[in-house]
Coordinates of C-alpha atoms in Angstrom, one line a residue:
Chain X
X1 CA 12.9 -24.5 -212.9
X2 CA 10.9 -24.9 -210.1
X3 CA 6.8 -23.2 -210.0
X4 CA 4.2 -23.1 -208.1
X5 CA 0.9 -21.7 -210.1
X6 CA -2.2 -20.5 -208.1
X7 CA -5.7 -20.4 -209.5
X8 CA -7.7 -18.4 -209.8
X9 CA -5.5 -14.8 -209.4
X10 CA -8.5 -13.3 -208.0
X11 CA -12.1 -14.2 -206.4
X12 CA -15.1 -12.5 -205.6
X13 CA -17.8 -14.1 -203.6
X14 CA -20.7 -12.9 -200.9
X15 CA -20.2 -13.5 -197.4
X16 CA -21.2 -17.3 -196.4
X17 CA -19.7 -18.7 -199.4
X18 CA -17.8 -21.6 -199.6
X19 CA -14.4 -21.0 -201.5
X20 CA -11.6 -23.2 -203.0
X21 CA -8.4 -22.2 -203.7
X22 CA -5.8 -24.0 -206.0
X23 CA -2.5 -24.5 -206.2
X24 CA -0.2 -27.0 -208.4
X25 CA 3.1 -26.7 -208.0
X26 CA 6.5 -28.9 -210.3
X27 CA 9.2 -29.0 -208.2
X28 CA 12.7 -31.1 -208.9
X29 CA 12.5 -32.1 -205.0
X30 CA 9.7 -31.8 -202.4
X31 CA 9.7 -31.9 -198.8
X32 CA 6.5 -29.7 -197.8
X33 CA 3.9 -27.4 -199.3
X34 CA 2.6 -24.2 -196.7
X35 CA -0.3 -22.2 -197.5
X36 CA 0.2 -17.7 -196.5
X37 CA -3.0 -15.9 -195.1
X38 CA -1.5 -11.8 -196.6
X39 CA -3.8 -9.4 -195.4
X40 CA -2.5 -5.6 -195.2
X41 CA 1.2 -6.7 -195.2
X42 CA 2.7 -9.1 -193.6
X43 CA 2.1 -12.9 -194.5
X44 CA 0.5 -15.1 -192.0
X45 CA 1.3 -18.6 -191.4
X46 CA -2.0 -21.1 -192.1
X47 CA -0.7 -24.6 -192.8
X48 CA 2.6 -26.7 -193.9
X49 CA 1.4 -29.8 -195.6
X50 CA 3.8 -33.0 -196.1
X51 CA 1.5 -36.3 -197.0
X52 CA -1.0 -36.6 -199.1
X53 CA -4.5 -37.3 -198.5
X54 CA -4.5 -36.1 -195.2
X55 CA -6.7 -32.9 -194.7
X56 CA -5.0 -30.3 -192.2
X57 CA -8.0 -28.2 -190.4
X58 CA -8.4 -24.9 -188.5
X59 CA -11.9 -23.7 -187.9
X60 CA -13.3 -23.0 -191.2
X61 CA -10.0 -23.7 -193.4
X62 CA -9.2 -26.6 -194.7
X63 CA -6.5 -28.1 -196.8
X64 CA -4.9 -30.9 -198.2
X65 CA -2.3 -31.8 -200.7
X66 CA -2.5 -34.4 -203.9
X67 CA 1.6 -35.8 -203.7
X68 CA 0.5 -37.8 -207.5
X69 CA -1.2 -34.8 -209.3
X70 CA 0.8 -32.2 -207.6
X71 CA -1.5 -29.8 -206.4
X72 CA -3.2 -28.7 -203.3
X73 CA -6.3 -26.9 -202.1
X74 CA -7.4 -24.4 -199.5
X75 CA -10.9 -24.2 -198.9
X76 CA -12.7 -22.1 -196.5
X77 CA -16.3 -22.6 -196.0
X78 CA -19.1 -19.9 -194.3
X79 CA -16.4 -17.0 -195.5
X80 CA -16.7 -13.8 -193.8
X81 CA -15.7 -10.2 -194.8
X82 CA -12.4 -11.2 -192.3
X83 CA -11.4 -13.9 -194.8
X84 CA -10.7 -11.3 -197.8
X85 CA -7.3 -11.3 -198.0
X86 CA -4.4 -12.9 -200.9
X87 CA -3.5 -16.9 -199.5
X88 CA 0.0 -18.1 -200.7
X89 CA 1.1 -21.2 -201.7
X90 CA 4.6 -21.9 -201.2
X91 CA 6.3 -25.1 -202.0
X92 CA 9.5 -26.2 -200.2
X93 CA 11.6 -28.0 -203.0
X94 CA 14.4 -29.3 -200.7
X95 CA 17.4 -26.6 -202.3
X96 CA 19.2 -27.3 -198.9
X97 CA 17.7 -23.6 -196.9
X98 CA 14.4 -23.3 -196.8
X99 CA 14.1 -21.8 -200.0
X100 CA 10.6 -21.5 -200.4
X101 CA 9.2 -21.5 -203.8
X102 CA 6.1 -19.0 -203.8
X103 CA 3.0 -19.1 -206.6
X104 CA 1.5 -15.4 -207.4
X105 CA -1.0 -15.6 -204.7
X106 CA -5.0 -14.9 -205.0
X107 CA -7.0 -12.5 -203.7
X108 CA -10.0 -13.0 -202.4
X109 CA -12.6 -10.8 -201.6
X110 CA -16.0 -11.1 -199.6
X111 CA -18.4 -9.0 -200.0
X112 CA -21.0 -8.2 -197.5
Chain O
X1 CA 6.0 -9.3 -177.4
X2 CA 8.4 -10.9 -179.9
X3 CA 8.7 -10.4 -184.0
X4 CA 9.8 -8.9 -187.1
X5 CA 10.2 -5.3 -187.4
X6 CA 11.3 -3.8 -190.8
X7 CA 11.5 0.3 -191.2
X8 CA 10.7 2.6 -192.5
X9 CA 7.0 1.5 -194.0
X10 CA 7.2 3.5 -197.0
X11 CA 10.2 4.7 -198.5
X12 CA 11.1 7.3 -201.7
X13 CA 14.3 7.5 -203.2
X14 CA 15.4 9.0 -206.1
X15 CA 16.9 6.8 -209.6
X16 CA 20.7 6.6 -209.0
X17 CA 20.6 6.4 -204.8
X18 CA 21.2 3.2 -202.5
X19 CA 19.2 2.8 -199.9
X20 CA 19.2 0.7 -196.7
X21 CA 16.1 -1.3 -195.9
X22 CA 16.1 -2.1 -191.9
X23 CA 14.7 -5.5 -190.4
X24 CA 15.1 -6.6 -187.1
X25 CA 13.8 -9.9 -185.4
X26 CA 13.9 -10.6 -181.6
X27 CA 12.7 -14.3 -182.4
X28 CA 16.7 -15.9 -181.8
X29 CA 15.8 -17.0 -185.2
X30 CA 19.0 -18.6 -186.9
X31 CA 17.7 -17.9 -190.2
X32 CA 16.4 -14.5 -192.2
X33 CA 15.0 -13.6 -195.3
X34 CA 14.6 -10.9 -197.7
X35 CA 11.7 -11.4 -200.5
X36 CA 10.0 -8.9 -203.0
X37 CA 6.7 -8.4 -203.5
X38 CA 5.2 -7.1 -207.2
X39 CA 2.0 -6.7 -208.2
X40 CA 0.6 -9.7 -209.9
X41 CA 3.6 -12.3 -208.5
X42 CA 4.7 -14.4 -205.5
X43 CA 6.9 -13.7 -202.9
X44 CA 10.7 -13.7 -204.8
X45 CA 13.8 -14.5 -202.6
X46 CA 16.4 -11.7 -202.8
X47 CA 18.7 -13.1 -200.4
X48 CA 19.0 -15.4 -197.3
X49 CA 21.0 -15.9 -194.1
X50 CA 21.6 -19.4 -192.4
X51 CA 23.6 -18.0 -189.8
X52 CA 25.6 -15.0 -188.4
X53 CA 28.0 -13.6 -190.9
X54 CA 26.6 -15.9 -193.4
X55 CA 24.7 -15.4 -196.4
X56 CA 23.7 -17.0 -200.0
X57 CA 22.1 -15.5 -203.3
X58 CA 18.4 -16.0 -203.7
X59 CA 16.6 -15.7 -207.0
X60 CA 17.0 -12.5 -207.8
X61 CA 20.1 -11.3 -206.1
X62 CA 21.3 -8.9 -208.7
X63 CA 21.6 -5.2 -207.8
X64 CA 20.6 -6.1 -204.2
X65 CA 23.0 -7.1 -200.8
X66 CA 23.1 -7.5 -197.1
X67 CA 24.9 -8.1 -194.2
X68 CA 24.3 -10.4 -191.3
X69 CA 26.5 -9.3 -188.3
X70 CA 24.5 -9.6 -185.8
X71 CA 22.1 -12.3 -185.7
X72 CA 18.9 -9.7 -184.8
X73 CA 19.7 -7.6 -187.9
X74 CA 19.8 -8.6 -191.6
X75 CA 19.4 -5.4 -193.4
X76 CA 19.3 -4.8 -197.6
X77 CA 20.7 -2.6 -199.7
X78 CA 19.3 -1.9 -202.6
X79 CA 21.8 -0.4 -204.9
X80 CA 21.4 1.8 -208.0
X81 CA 22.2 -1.1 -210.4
X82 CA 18.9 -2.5 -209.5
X83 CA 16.9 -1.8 -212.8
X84 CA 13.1 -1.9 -211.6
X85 CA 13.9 -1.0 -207.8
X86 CA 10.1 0.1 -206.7
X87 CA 8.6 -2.3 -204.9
X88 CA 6.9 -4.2 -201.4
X89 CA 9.7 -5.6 -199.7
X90 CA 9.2 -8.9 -197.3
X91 CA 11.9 -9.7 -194.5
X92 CA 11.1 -13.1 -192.9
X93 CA 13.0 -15.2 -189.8
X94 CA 12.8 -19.2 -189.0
X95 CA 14.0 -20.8 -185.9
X96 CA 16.7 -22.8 -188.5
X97 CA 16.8 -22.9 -191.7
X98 CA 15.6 -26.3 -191.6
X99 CA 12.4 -25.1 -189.8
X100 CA 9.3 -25.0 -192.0
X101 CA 7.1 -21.7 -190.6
X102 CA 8.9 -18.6 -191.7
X103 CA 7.5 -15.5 -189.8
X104 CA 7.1 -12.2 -191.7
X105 CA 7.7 -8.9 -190.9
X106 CA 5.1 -6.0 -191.9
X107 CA 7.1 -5.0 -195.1
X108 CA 8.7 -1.6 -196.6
X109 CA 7.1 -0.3 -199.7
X110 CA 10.0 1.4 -201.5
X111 CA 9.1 4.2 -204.3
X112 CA 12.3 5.5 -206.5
X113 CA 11.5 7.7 -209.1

């Protein structure tokens, strides 16, 4: 059965912070891994990571995907109050659809 | 502007009723989605549509269905066999279904007591 774990389940940290999130995933197949930004409702696209090694950037989140060990972290440096939200890992396993394969999320919260 | 629009945002229905979850993308997405949402888990596929007048089982199709006549509108029922019914439901569209970014609508929170 295919899972995708994320750790931790929930993070507390003051503003300015530098956070990493994990996620480790066992898939039969793999094609891509994406990373959710859920804040109120609706889940917000952040990154789709493919190769390993290669660190995908925006502003102060980063992210980049271990193929070998099968995991992948988010980091997000200089956090503000904005950032407290739940991220999502979802794995791609390759079912034919996009079948997406989500972990239980975390949520992260900055405090002032 | 162009998106995902699910109604109603909250919804309460008493044990025993169906009721029909709305979700509506003006993306000309190919492919929709309907996930749920508990407290605690990831995103679960329900069901999903490749095309018009198509669609396949997710995870956890039991006690749930759609339709897909149209390709804007891919709505849910949730039936009365569904045993834990309550709820944050998730629709999503993609471009294909081979496309990567799926985009998400705002979500119904369903409440049957």
């Amino acid at each position: 059965e295919d899972k995708v774990v994320q750790s931790p389940l929930s993070l507390v940290v003051h503003e300015g912070d530098t956070v990493t999130l994990n996620c480790s995933y066992e898939v039969t197949n793999f094609r891509s891994l994406l990373w959710y930004k859920q804040e109120k409702k609706a889940p917000t696209f952040l990154f789709m990571l493919t190769s390993s090694g290669i660190e995908k950037k925006s502003g102060r989140l980063s992210s980049i995907l271990d193929k070998k060990e099968l995991f992948s972290i988010l980091n997000i440096t200089a956090t503000q109050t904005g950032d407290s939200a739940i991220y999502l890992c979802a794995v791609d396993p390759i079912q034919g659809a996009q079948k997406l394969v989500f972990g239980q999320g975390t949520r992260l919260t900055i405090n002032p | 502007d162009g998106g995902i629009t699910q109604s109603p945002k909250y919804l309460f229905r008493k044990e025993g009723q169906n009721v029909t979850l709305s979700c509506e993308q003006n993306l000309n997405h190919d492919a929709m989605y309907w996930y749920r949402q508990d407290p605690g888990q990831g995103l679960r596929l329900i069901y999903y549509s490749q095309i018009v007048n198509d669609f396949q089982k997710g995870d956890i199709a039991e006690g749930y269905s759609v339709s897909r006549e149209k390709k804007e509108s891919f709505p849910l029922t949730v039936t009365s066999a569904q045993k834990n019914p309550t709820a944050f439901y998730l629709c999503a569209s993609s471009r294909d279904f081979s496309s990567y970014e799926q985009y998400f609508g705002p979500g119904t929170r369903l409440t049957v007591t």
